[in-house]
Amino acid sequence: MKIISNYFGLFLLVMFTIQCKKQVETPVLVYEKNTVEYAKGFTIINYDGYSIVRVIQPWPKANKDFTYILKESNGVIPDSLTNNPIISIPIQKIVVTSTTHIPSLEMLGVEQTLIGFPHLDYISSDKVVAQIAAKKVAELGENQSLNTEVLIDLQPDVIIGFGIDNNNPTLDNLQKSGLKVMLNGDWNEETPLGKAEWIKFFGALYGKQELANELFSKIEKDYLKTIQIAKTITSKPTVLVGDMYRDKWNLPKGTSWGCQFIKEANGDYLWKETKGTGSLSLAFETVFEKAQSADFWITSGQFKSLQEMIDANPHYNQFSAFQNKNVYSYVRKKGKTGGVLYYELAPNRPDLVLKDLVKIFHPELLKGYELFFFEKLK
């Protein structure tokens, strides 16, 4: 009887241990669904004590995704998830590798946590430029060959990288050195609100998801409101985009990120029927035949004035938009070290890009609004 009693006690102990283990491994959902709505490249699901961030499309046509666990100080991670990178949050030190990451830090009020960046001169944010001047942000060299020694000395909580394809030996080596790396695919998003929603990615890293949601909701609301205002005008001015580079005219395909702005600003992009999100490369004669009488011309950003344009190509003055001085560019708006503001901030603030284009195409709308990114070339 004593032996049976001992076996029974052992049985109860084993069952109790298994039950406790099950309780630990059963995650408690805080939100029962992905909190990302427009972006197609990542998801966030929140549990009690940790979040799972899944990056689905870190580069075009990626055939694999990446899962990251963001662990709060008292969070318990189930054994089934421990084979994924685990990052303790809120983070205190960060390295980012694209200027499009910086506005999210600034909007969340955590730009002071940035400790390293490749090509510091590309940054246009006044606050971050001031940190650079104070020697608080390290230069990391080229994006595809980041300075590993400097990064190991910096010991950031996380490095936010991005991939052009599945070949990035620098990021692989950094991970082998024990540093945490997360991929960010914001540049792959095909919609303006999809790009802007990546602020939630950074909000999760800093334990500021609620703030990130509030900031994005305001951008979303203003963006959708501006679309409705643009729809009140029945006329659609024709729009030419781009200019010559070497011997070809480069302009975006009809379903690209930039062309969606033109459509939603109630403009008629002359190559709207083309499919894809990349660029077209056309002969000058082909563009001239179709766009000679276009009402507006949005240039690529090569030129700061109309004179620069005709110095580069005297045939530009044969376009009606040029003759009527309806040529606009974003290139003149720069940071103190030369970084173009549009390249850095526009993906985060599609509401401002859209308002600019509505004001350009339909100046009678948006009373009192002044252009933020674009300027008319003189």
mmCIF file of C-alpha atoms in Angstrom:
data_model
loop_
_atom_site.group_PDB
_atom_site.id
_atom_site.type_symbol
_atom_site.label_atom_id
_atom_site.label_comp_id
_atom_site.label_asym_id
_atom_site.label_seq_id
_atom_site.Cartn_x
_atom_site.Cartn_y
_atom_site.Cartn_z
ATOM 1 C CA MET A 1 0.000 0.000 0.000
ATOM 2 C CA LYS A 2 2.853 2.345 0.807
ATOM 3 C CA ILE A 3 4.373 1.752 -2.644
ATOM 4 C CA ILE A 4 1.023 2.493 -4.318
ATOM 5 C CA SER A 5 0.666 5.640 -2.233
ATOM 6 C CA ASN A 6 4.134 6.805 -3.318
ATOM 7 C CA TYR A 7 3.339 6.157 -6.979
ATOM 8 C CA PHE A 8 0.062 8.040 -6.601
ATOM 9 C CA GLY A 9 1.891 10.989 -5.044
ATOM 10 C CA LEU A 10 4.437 10.958 -7.863
ATOM 11 C CA PHE A 11 1.581 10.842 -10.390
ATOM 12 C CA LEU A 12 -0.041 13.907 -8.805
ATOM 13 C CA LEU A 13 3.301 15.765 -8.840
ATOM 14 C CA VAL A 14 3.852 15.026 -12.536
ATOM 15 C CA MET A 15 0.308 16.064 -13.434
ATOM 16 C CA PHE A 16 0.661 19.267 -11.413
ATOM 17 C CA THR A 17 3.957 20.081 -13.188
ATOM 18 C CA ILE A 18 2.414 19.471 -16.614
ATOM 19 C CA GLN A 19 -0.590 21.623 -15.735
ATOM 20 C CA CYS A 20 1.658 24.475 -14.562
ATOM 21 C CA LYS A 21 3.692 24.228 -17.745
ATOM 22 C CA LYS A 22 0.502 24.406 -19.797
ATOM 23 C CA GLN A 23 -0.547 27.501 -17.892
ATOM 24 C CA VAL A 24 2.806 29.178 -18.603
ATOM 25 C CA GLU A 25 2.704 28.266 -22.274
ATOM 26 C CA THR A 26 -0.879 29.377 -22.825
ATOM 27 C CA PRO A 27 -0.551 32.998 -23.985
ATOM 28 C CA VAL A 28 -3.038 35.558 -22.768
ATOM 29 C CA LEU A 29 -4.269 37.730 -25.595
ATOM 30 C CA VAL A 30 -4.619 41.426 -24.930
ATOM 31 C CA TYR A 31 -5.935 42.096 -28.443
ATOM 32 C CA GLU A 32 -7.381 39.128 -30.284
ATOM 33 C CA LYS A 33 -6.313 40.288 -33.726
ATOM 34 C CA ASN A 34 -3.538 42.030 -35.585
ATOM 35 C CA THR A 35 -3.551 45.741 -34.724
ATOM 36 C CA VAL A 36 -2.228 46.767 -38.175
ATOM 37 C CA GLU A 37 -4.869 47.684 -40.750
ATOM 38 C CA TYR A 38 -3.346 49.209 -43.915
ATOM 39 C CA ALA A 39 0.241 47.949 -43.967
ATOM 40 C CA LYS A 40 0.759 44.590 -45.652
ATOM 41 C CA GLY A 41 4.344 44.076 -44.527
ATOM 42 C CA PHE A 42 3.997 43.463 -40.785
ATOM 43 C CA THR A 43 1.616 42.421 -38.044
ATOM 44 C CA ILE A 44 1.501 43.016 -34.282
ATOM 45 C CA ILE A 45 -0.335 40.749 -31.861
ATOM 46 C CA ASN A 46 -0.216 41.635 -28.175
ATOM 47 C CA TYR A 47 -0.174 39.163 -25.296
ATOM 48 C CA ASP A 48 0.088 39.659 -21.553
ATOM 49 C CA GLY A 49 3.766 40.585 -21.035
ATOM 50 C CA TYR A 50 4.951 40.417 -24.636
ATOM 51 C CA SER A 51 4.082 41.114 -28.259
ATOM 52 C CA ILE A 52 4.754 39.188 -31.455
ATOM 53 C CA VAL A 53 5.869 41.306 -34.406
ATOM 54 C CA ARG A 54 5.934 39.476 -37.719
ATOM 55 C CA VAL A 55 7.595 41.129 -40.730
ATOM 56 C CA ILE A 56 6.050 39.541 -43.793
ATOM 57 C CA GLN A 57 7.671 41.336 -46.693
ATOM 58 C CA PRO A 58 11.114 42.735 -45.814
ATOM 59 C CA TRP A 59 12.049 42.985 -49.515
ATOM 60 C CA PRO A 60 10.173 42.642 -52.830
ATOM 61 C CA LYS A 61 8.878 39.127 -53.543
ATOM 62 C CA ALA A 62 10.327 37.792 -50.300
ATOM 63 C CA ASN A 63 9.578 34.096 -49.807
ATOM 64 C CA LYS A 64 10.049 34.074 -46.043
ATOM 65 C CA ASP A 65 9.032 36.184 -43.093
ATOM 66 C CA PHE A 66 10.611 37.051 -39.749
ATOM 67 C CA THR A 67 9.132 36.814 -36.259
ATOM 68 C CA TYR A 68 10.333 38.918 -33.326
ATOM 69 C CA ILE A 69 9.268 38.717 -29.688
ATOM 70 C CA LEU A 70 9.077 42.008 -27.779
ATOM 71 C CA LYS A 71 9.305 41.142 -24.099
ATOM 72 C CA GLU A 72 8.180 43.401 -21.275
ATOM 73 C CA SER A 73 10.189 43.388 -18.029
ATOM 74 C CA ASN A 74 7.958 40.863 -16.261
ATOM 75 C CA GLY A 75 6.818 39.004 -19.351
ATOM 76 C CA VAL A 76 7.060 35.212 -19.569
ATOM 77 C CA ILE A 77 7.782 33.855 -23.045
ATOM 78 C CA PRO A 78 6.386 30.393 -23.909
ATOM 79 C CA ASP A 79 9.022 27.807 -24.799
ATOM 80 C CA SER A 80 7.484 27.490 -28.264
ATOM 81 C CA LEU A 81 8.550 31.062 -29.075
ATOM 82 C CA THR A 82 12.061 31.137 -27.640
ATOM 83 C CA ASN A 83 13.691 30.173 -30.947
ATOM 84 C CA ASN A 84 12.796 33.653 -32.259
ATOM 85 C CA PRO A 85 14.817 36.823 -31.520
ATOM 86 C CA ILE A 86 13.678 38.257 -28.181
ATOM 87 C CA ILE A 87 14.025 42.009 -27.615
ATOM 88 C CA SER A 88 13.453 43.542 -24.191
ATOM 89 C CA ILE A 89 11.180 46.595 -24.275
ATOM 90 C CA PRO A 90 10.965 49.473 -23.888
ATOM 91 C CA ILE A 91 14.276 49.869 -25.696
ATOM 92 C CA GLN A 92 16.701 52.606 -24.641
ATOM 93 C CA LYS A 93 19.240 52.666 -27.496
ATOM 94 C CA ILE A 94 18.498 52.181 -31.179
ATOM 95 C CA VAL A 95 20.301 52.183 -34.522
ATOM 96 C CA VAL A 96 18.231 52.743 -37.670
ATOM 97 C CA THR A 97 19.433 52.540 -41.249
ATOM 98 C CA SER A 98 16.898 54.504 -43.326
ATOM 99 C CA THR A 99 15.899 58.144 -43.057
ATOM 100 C CA THR A 100 12.266 56.973 -43.268
ATOM 101 C CA HIS A 101 12.700 55.466 -39.779
ATOM 102 C CA ILE A 102 13.658 58.763 -38.148
ATOM 103 C CA PRO A 103 10.292 60.601 -38.287
ATOM 104 C CA SER A 104 8.667 57.775 -36.317
ATOM 105 C CA LEU A 105 11.233 58.257 -33.538
ATOM 106 C CA GLU A 106 10.653 61.997 -33.523
ATOM 107 C CA MET A 107 6.860 61.711 -33.562
ATOM 108 C CA LEU A 108 7.006 59.282 -30.635
ATOM 109 C CA GLY A 109 9.330 61.638 -28.744
ATOM 110 C CA VAL A 110 12.207 59.128 -28.557
ATOM 111 C CA GLU A 111 14.660 60.583 -31.077
ATOM 112 C CA GLN A 112 17.227 60.969 -28.268
ATOM 113 C CA THR A 113 17.569 57.156 -28.188
ATOM 114 C CA LEU A 114 19.143 57.132 -31.670
ATOM 115 C CA ILE A 115 22.858 56.355 -31.269
ATOM 116 C CA GLY A 116 23.980 55.418 -34.782
ATOM 117 C CA PHE A 117 23.115 55.867 -38.459
ATOM 118 C CA PRO A 118 24.822 55.335 -41.851
ATOM 119 C CA HIS A 119 25.485 58.552 -43.818
ATOM 120 C CA LEU A 120 24.569 61.157 -41.219
ATOM 121 C CA ASP A 121 24.431 63.898 -43.870
ATOM 122 C CA TYR A 122 21.278 62.340 -45.312
ATOM 123 C CA ILE A 123 19.286 63.239 -42.196
ATOM 124 C CA SER A 124 17.092 66.348 -42.396
ATOM 125 C CA SER A 125 15.404 66.315 -38.942
ATOM 126 C CA ASP A 126 16.539 69.402 -37.005
ATOM 127 C CA LYS A 127 16.357 67.567 -33.675
ATOM 128 C CA VAL A 128 18.499 64.671 -34.860
ATOM 129 C CA VAL A 129 20.932 66.998 -36.643
ATOM 130 C CA ALA A 130 21.400 68.747 -33.262
ATOM 131 C CA GLN A 131 22.171 65.366 -31.656
ATOM 132 C CA ILE A 132 24.702 64.653 -34.394
ATOM 133 C CA ALA A 133 26.368 68.029 -33.776
ATOM 134 C CA ALA A 134 26.581 67.101 -30.076
ATOM 135 C CA LYS A 135 28.376 63.833 -31.022
ATOM 136 C CA LYS A 136 25.522 61.705 -29.703
ATOM 137 C CA VAL A 137 24.937 59.809 -32.955
ATOM 138 C CA ALA A 138 27.744 57.745 -34.478
ATOM 139 C CA GLU A 139 28.515 57.539 -38.202
ATOM 140 C CA LEU A 140 28.184 53.930 -39.368
ATOM 141 C CA GLY A 141 29.423 54.161 -42.959
ATOM 142 C CA GLU A 142 27.664 52.404 -45.842
ATOM 143 C CA ASN A 143 24.305 50.697 -45.411
ATOM 144 C CA GLN A 144 25.444 47.426 -46.989
ATOM 145 C CA SER A 145 28.702 47.404 -45.024
ATOM 146 C CA LEU A 146 27.932 48.897 -41.621
ATOM 147 C CA ASN A 147 30.891 49.467 -39.317
ATOM 148 C CA THR A 148 30.707 46.332 -37.182
ATOM 149 C CA GLU A 149 33.333 47.471 -34.669
ATOM 150 C CA VAL A 150 31.506 50.720 -33.939
ATOM 151 C CA LEU A 151 28.195 48.894 -33.567
ATOM 152 C CA ILE A 152 29.658 46.376 -31.121
ATOM 153 C CA ASP A 153 31.068 49.267 -29.067
ATOM 154 C CA LEU A 154 27.693 51.065 -29.139
ATOM 155 C CA GLN A 155 25.751 47.968 -27.992
ATOM 156 C CA PRO A 156 22.334 49.162 -29.180
ATOM 157 C CA ASP A 157 19.259 47.370 -27.857
ATOM 158 C CA VAL A 158 18.211 46.810 -31.448
ATOM 159 C CA ILE A 159 19.381 47.592 -34.995
ATOM 160 C CA ILE A 160 16.611 48.316 -37.499
ATOM 161 C CA GLY A 161 17.809 47.197 -40.914
ATOM 162 C CA PHE A 162 16.187 46.656 -44.271
ATOM 163 C CA GLY A 163 16.849 44.198 -47.041
ATOM 164 C CA ILE A 164 17.056 44.663 -50.788
ATOM 165 C CA ASP A 165 17.061 40.885 -51.149
ATOM 166 C CA ASN A 166 17.928 37.820 -49.094
ATOM 167 C CA ASN A 167 21.644 38.644 -49.142
ATOM 168 C CA ASN A 168 22.825 40.932 -46.362
ATOM 169 C CA PRO A 169 26.023 39.502 -44.821
ATOM 170 C CA THR A 170 26.568 42.617 -42.679
ATOM 171 C CA LEU A 171 23.316 42.132 -40.765
ATOM 172 C CA ASP A 172 23.998 38.395 -40.516
ATOM 173 C CA ASN A 173 27.417 39.073 -38.993
ATOM 174 C CA LEU A 174 25.973 41.563 -36.523
ATOM 175 C CA GLN A 175 23.518 38.958 -35.304
ATOM 176 C CA LYS A 176 26.330 36.410 -34.951
ATOM 177 C CA SER A 177 28.119 39.005 -32.794
ATOM 178 C CA GLY A 178 25.182 38.905 -30.388
ATOM 179 C CA LEU A 179 23.438 42.114 -31.497
ATOM 180 C CA LYS A 180 19.674 42.214 -32.021
ATOM 181 C CA VAL A 181 18.557 42.992 -35.584
ATOM 182 C CA MET A 182 15.026 43.597 -36.844
ATOM 183 C CA LEU A 183 14.133 44.056 -40.497
ATOM 184 C CA ASN A 184 11.833 46.902 -41.497
ATOM 185 C CA GLY A 185 10.019 46.749 -44.832
ATOM 186 C CA ASP A 186 8.194 50.091 -44.859
ATOM 187 C CA TRP A 187 9.581 50.959 -48.301
ATOM 188 C CA ASN A 188 7.782 47.961 -49.860
ATOM 189 C CA GLU A 189 4.319 49.243 -48.965
ATOM 190 C CA GLU A 190 2.201 50.190 -51.974
ATOM 191 C CA THR A 191 -0.256 52.576 -50.303
ATOM 192 C CA PRO A 192 0.367 55.908 -48.563
ATOM 193 C CA LEU A 193 -1.434 54.876 -45.370
ATOM 194 C CA GLY A 194 0.343 51.505 -45.454
ATOM 195 C CA LYS A 195 3.733 53.227 -45.316
ATOM 196 C CA ALA A 196 2.640 55.611 -42.580
ATOM 197 C CA GLU A 197 1.324 52.800 -40.389
ATOM 198 C CA TRP A 198 4.873 51.545 -39.733
ATOM 199 C CA ILE A 199 4.970 54.044 -36.875
ATOM 200 C CA LYS A 200 3.194 51.252 -34.965
ATOM 201 C CA PHE A 201 6.276 49.051 -35.485
ATOM 202 C CA PHE A 202 8.366 51.595 -33.577
ATOM 203 C CA GLY A 203 5.604 52.231 -31.052
ATOM 204 C CA ALA A 204 5.755 48.558 -30.080
ATOM 205 C CA LEU A 205 9.531 48.755 -29.511
ATOM 206 C CA TYR A 206 9.172 51.651 -27.079
ATOM 207 C CA GLY A 207 6.081 50.448 -25.264
ATOM 208 C CA LYS A 208 4.201 53.321 -26.870
ATOM 209 C CA GLN A 209 1.627 51.467 -28.951
ATOM 210 C CA GLU A 210 -1.238 53.608 -27.713
ATOM 211 C CA LEU A 211 0.556 56.809 -28.704
ATOM 212 C CA ALA A 212 1.521 55.341 -32.092
ATOM 213 C CA ASN A 213 -2.102 54.382 -32.712
ATOM 214 C CA GLU A 214 -3.267 57.891 -31.825
ATOM 215 C CA LEU A 215 -0.697 59.531 -34.112
ATOM 216 C CA PHE A 216 -1.560 57.263 -37.014
ATOM 217 C CA SER A 217 -5.308 57.705 -36.487
ATOM 218 C CA LYS A 218 -4.950 61.471 -36.830
ATOM 219 C CA ILE A 219 -2.930 61.082 -40.056
ATOM 220 C CA GLU A 220 -5.490 58.607 -41.388
ATOM 221 C CA LYS A 221 -8.409 60.910 -40.514
ATOM 222 C CA ASP A 222 -6.816 63.955 -42.185
ATOM 223 C CA TYR A 223 -5.839 61.922 -45.245
ATOM 224 C CA LEU A 224 -9.329 60.502 -45.775
ATOM 225 C CA LYS A 225 -10.920 63.900 -45.139
ATOM 226 C CA THR A 226 -8.706 65.502 -47.800
ATOM 227 C CA ILE A 227 -9.730 62.829 -50.320
ATOM 228 C CA GLN A 228 -13.367 63.766 -49.772
ATOM 229 C CA ILE A 229 -12.590 67.468 -50.196
ATOM 230 C CA ALA A 230 -10.808 66.766 -53.501
ATOM 231 C CA LYS A 231 -13.825 64.839 -54.765
ATOM 232 C CA THR A 232 -15.965 67.977 -54.574
ATOM 233 C CA ILE A 233 -14.242 69.237 -57.744
ATOM 234 C CA THR A 234 -15.359 67.574 -60.965
ATOM 235 C CA SER A 235 -12.457 68.730 -63.155
ATOM 236 C CA LYS A 236 -9.266 66.662 -63.216
ATOM 237 C CA PRO A 237 -6.140 68.458 -64.433
ATOM 238 C CA THR A 238 -3.677 66.347 -66.407
ATOM 239 C CA VAL A 239 -0.370 65.620 -64.686
ATOM 240 C CA LEU A 240 3.108 64.810 -66.001
ATOM 241 C CA VAL A 241 5.703 63.357 -63.612
ATOM 242 C CA GLY A 242 9.480 62.933 -63.793
ATOM 243 C CA ASP A 243 12.087 64.105 -66.283
ATOM 244 C CA MET A 244 15.066 62.933 -68.323
ATOM 245 C CA TYR A 245 17.945 61.052 -66.748
ATOM 246 C CA ARG A 246 20.712 60.415 -69.252
ATOM 247 C CA ASP A 247 18.811 59.431 -72.397
ATOM 248 C CA LYS A 248 15.532 58.204 -70.851
ATOM 249 C CA TRP A 249 12.526 59.840 -69.216
ATOM 250 C CA ASN A 250 11.853 58.128 -65.914
ATOM 251 C CA LEU A 251 8.347 58.271 -64.524
ATOM 252 C CA PRO A 252 6.343 56.097 -62.119
ATOM 253 C CA LYS A 253 4.013 53.312 -63.137
ATOM 254 C CA GLY A 254 0.309 53.815 -62.650
ATOM 255 C CA THR A 255 -0.203 51.863 -59.433
ATOM 256 C CA SER A 256 2.868 53.178 -57.609
ATOM 257 C CA TRP A 257 2.829 54.929 -54.242
ATOM 258 C CA GLY A 258 3.295 58.413 -55.715
ATOM 259 C CA CYS A 259 0.629 57.965 -58.375
ATOM 260 C CA GLN A 260 -1.968 57.086 -55.765
ATOM 261 C CA PHE A 261 -1.495 60.577 -54.344
ATOM 262 C CA ILE A 262 -2.261 62.116 -57.752
ATOM 263 C CA LYS A 263 -5.390 59.992 -58.145
ATOM 264 C CA GLU A 264 -6.656 60.805 -54.652
ATOM 265 C CA ALA A 265 -5.876 64.509 -55.146
ATOM 266 C CA ASN A 266 -8.280 64.324 -58.118
ATOM 267 C CA GLY A 267 -5.576 64.666 -60.734
ATOM 268 C CA ASP A 268 -5.324 62.780 -64.023
ATOM 269 C CA TYR A 269 -1.923 61.101 -64.255
ATOM 270 C CA LEU A 270 -1.266 60.533 -67.941
ATOM 271 C CA TRP A 271 0.238 57.062 -67.440
ATOM 272 C CA LYS A 272 -2.325 55.892 -64.889
ATOM 273 C CA GLU A 273 -3.239 52.845 -67.000
ATOM 274 C CA THR A 274 0.231 51.270 -66.631
ATOM 275 C CA LYS A 275 0.501 48.444 -64.111
ATOM 276 C CA GLY A 276 3.112 48.037 -61.417
ATOM 277 C CA THR A 277 4.801 50.013 -58.669
ATOM 278 C CA GLY A 278 8.171 50.580 -60.309
ATOM 279 C CA SER A 279 9.266 53.040 -62.982
ATOM 280 C CA LEU A 280 8.776 53.437 -66.702
ATOM 281 C CA SER A 281 11.746 54.362 -68.858
ATOM 282 C CA LEU A 282 10.581 56.107 -72.035
ATOM 283 C CA ALA A 283 12.045 58.085 -74.916
ATOM 284 C CA PHE A 284 11.619 61.874 -74.843
ATOM 285 C CA GLU A 285 9.490 61.788 -78.006
ATOM 286 C CA THR A 286 7.054 59.290 -76.471
ATOM 287 C CA VAL A 287 6.532 61.483 -73.393
ATOM 288 C CA PHE A 288 6.293 64.695 -75.397
ATOM 289 C CA GLU A 289 3.627 63.299 -77.715
ATOM 290 C CA LYS A 290 1.385 62.394 -74.779
ATOM 291 C CA ALA A 291 2.180 65.103 -72.225
ATOM 292 C CA GLN A 292 2.956 68.237 -74.243
ATOM 293 C CA SER A 293 -0.310 69.846 -73.085
ATOM 294 C CA ALA A 294 -0.307 68.520 -69.499
ATOM 295 C CA ASP A 295 -1.620 71.067 -66.984
ATOM 296 C CA PHE A 296 0.923 70.323 -64.231
ATOM 297 C CA TRP A 297 4.407 68.853 -64.054
ATOM 298 C CA ILE A 298 5.826 67.265 -60.904
ATOM 299 C CA THR A 299 9.582 66.853 -61.450
ATOM 300 C CA SER A 300 11.808 64.132 -59.990
ATOM 301 C CA GLY A 301 13.748 66.531 -57.783
ATOM 302 C CA GLN A 302 16.810 66.981 -59.975
ATOM 303 C CA PHE A 303 16.265 70.683 -60.530
ATOM 304 C CA LYS A 304 15.920 73.739 -58.306
ATOM 305 C CA SER A 305 14.721 76.181 -60.967
ATOM 306 C CA LEU A 306 13.219 76.392 -64.455
ATOM 307 C CA GLN A 307 16.555 77.687 -65.716
ATOM 308 C CA GLU A 308 18.314 74.569 -64.466
ATOM 309 C CA MET A 309 15.782 72.504 -66.368
ATOM 310 C CA ILE A 310 16.333 74.137 -69.749
ATOM 311 C CA ASP A 311 20.083 74.180 -69.163
ATOM 312 C CA ALA A 312 19.848 70.400 -68.848
ATOM 313 C CA ASN A 313 17.428 69.982 -71.779
ATOM 314 C CA PRO A 314 16.267 72.937 -73.922
ATOM 315 C CA HIS A 315 13.254 70.921 -75.122
ATOM 316 C CA TYR A 316 11.636 71.095 -71.685
ATOM 317 C CA ASN A 317 10.295 74.559 -72.536
ATOM 318 C CA GLN A 318 8.096 73.033 -75.253
ATOM 319 C CA PHE A 319 5.736 71.623 -72.591
ATOM 320 C CA SER A 320 2.685 73.722 -71.719
ATOM 321 C CA ALA A 321 3.224 73.165 -67.964
ATOM 322 C CA PHE A 322 6.708 74.643 -68.290
ATOM 323 C CA GLN A 323 5.500 77.617 -70.346
ATOM 324 C CA ASN A 324 2.723 78.286 -67.809
ATOM 325 C CA LYS A 325 5.142 77.888 -64.874
ATOM 326 C CA ASN A 326 3.160 75.018 -63.413
ATOM 327 C CA VAL A 327 6.229 72.956 -62.536
ATOM 328 C CA TYR A 328 6.602 71.770 -58.938
ATOM 329 C CA SER A 329 9.399 70.082 -57.001
ATOM 330 C CA TYR A 330 10.234 69.038 -53.439
ATOM 331 C CA VAL A 331 14.000 69.327 -53.783
ATOM 332 C CA ARG A 332 14.430 72.796 -52.257
ATOM 333 C CA LYS A 333 13.151 71.730 -48.820
ATOM 334 C CA LYS A 334 16.296 70.391 -47.129
ATOM 335 C CA GLY A 335 17.760 69.887 -43.688
ATOM 336 C CA LYS A 336 20.816 71.752 -42.459
ATOM 337 C CA THR A 337 23.192 69.088 -43.750
ATOM 338 C CA GLY A 338 21.519 68.699 -47.135
ATOM 339 C CA GLY A 339 19.077 65.838 -46.544
ATOM 340 C CA VAL A 340 15.881 66.212 -48.617
ATOM 341 C CA LEU A 341 12.901 66.523 -46.279
ATOM 342 C CA TYR A 342 10.512 64.758 -48.668
ATOM 343 C CA TYR A 343 12.562 61.559 -48.769
ATOM 344 C CA GLU A 344 12.654 61.393 -44.982
ATOM 345 C CA LEU A 345 9.231 62.593 -43.860
ATOM 346 C CA ALA A 346 6.784 62.048 -46.739
ATOM 347 C CA PRO A 347 6.223 58.308 -46.077
ATOM 348 C CA ASN A 348 5.212 59.132 -42.489
ATOM 349 C CA ARG A 349 3.051 62.105 -43.424
ATOM 350 C CA PRO A 350 0.947 61.183 -46.468
ATOM 351 C CA ASP A 351 -1.687 63.611 -45.208
ATOM 352 C CA LEU A 352 0.676 66.519 -45.943
ATOM 353 C CA VAL A 353 1.706 65.158 -49.356
ATOM 354 C CA LEU A 354 -1.944 64.796 -50.348
ATOM 355 C CA LYS A 355 -2.840 68.285 -49.108
ATOM 356 C CA ASP A 356 0.059 69.705 -51.117
ATOM 357 C CA LEU A 357 -1.145 68.071 -54.325
ATOM 358 C CA VAL A 358 -4.774 69.073 -53.757
ATOM 359 C CA LYS A 359 -3.609 72.660 -53.237
ATOM 360 C CA ILE A 360 -1.518 72.499 -56.442
ATOM 361 C CA PHE A 361 -4.194 70.912 -58.651
ATOM 362 C CA HIS A 362 -7.189 72.709 -57.103
ATOM 363 C CA PRO A 363 -5.949 75.968 -55.552
ATOM 364 C CA GLU A 364 -9.503 77.022 -54.701
ATOM 365 C CA LEU A 365 -9.661 74.234 -52.100
ATOM 366 C CA LEU A 366 -7.972 74.053 -48.670
ATOM 367 C CA LYS A 367 -8.255 77.777 -47.928
ATOM 368 C CA GLY A 368 -5.288 79.067 -45.952
ATOM 369 C CA TYR A 369 -3.187 75.947 -46.440
ATOM 370 C CA GLU A 370 0.430 76.524 -47.483
ATOM 371 C CA LEU A 371 2.494 73.941 -49.329
ATOM 372 C CA PHE A 372 4.632 71.868 -46.984
ATOM 373 C CA PHE A 373 6.862 69.703 -49.216
ATOM 374 C CA PHE A 374 6.439 71.122 -52.715
ATOM 375 C CA GLU A 375 7.413 74.437 -54.237
ATOM 376 C CA LYS A 376 6.656 75.972 -57.607
ATOM 377 C CA LEU A 377 9.897 76.296 -59.575
ATOM 378 C CA LYS A 378 10.810 79.820 -60.660
#
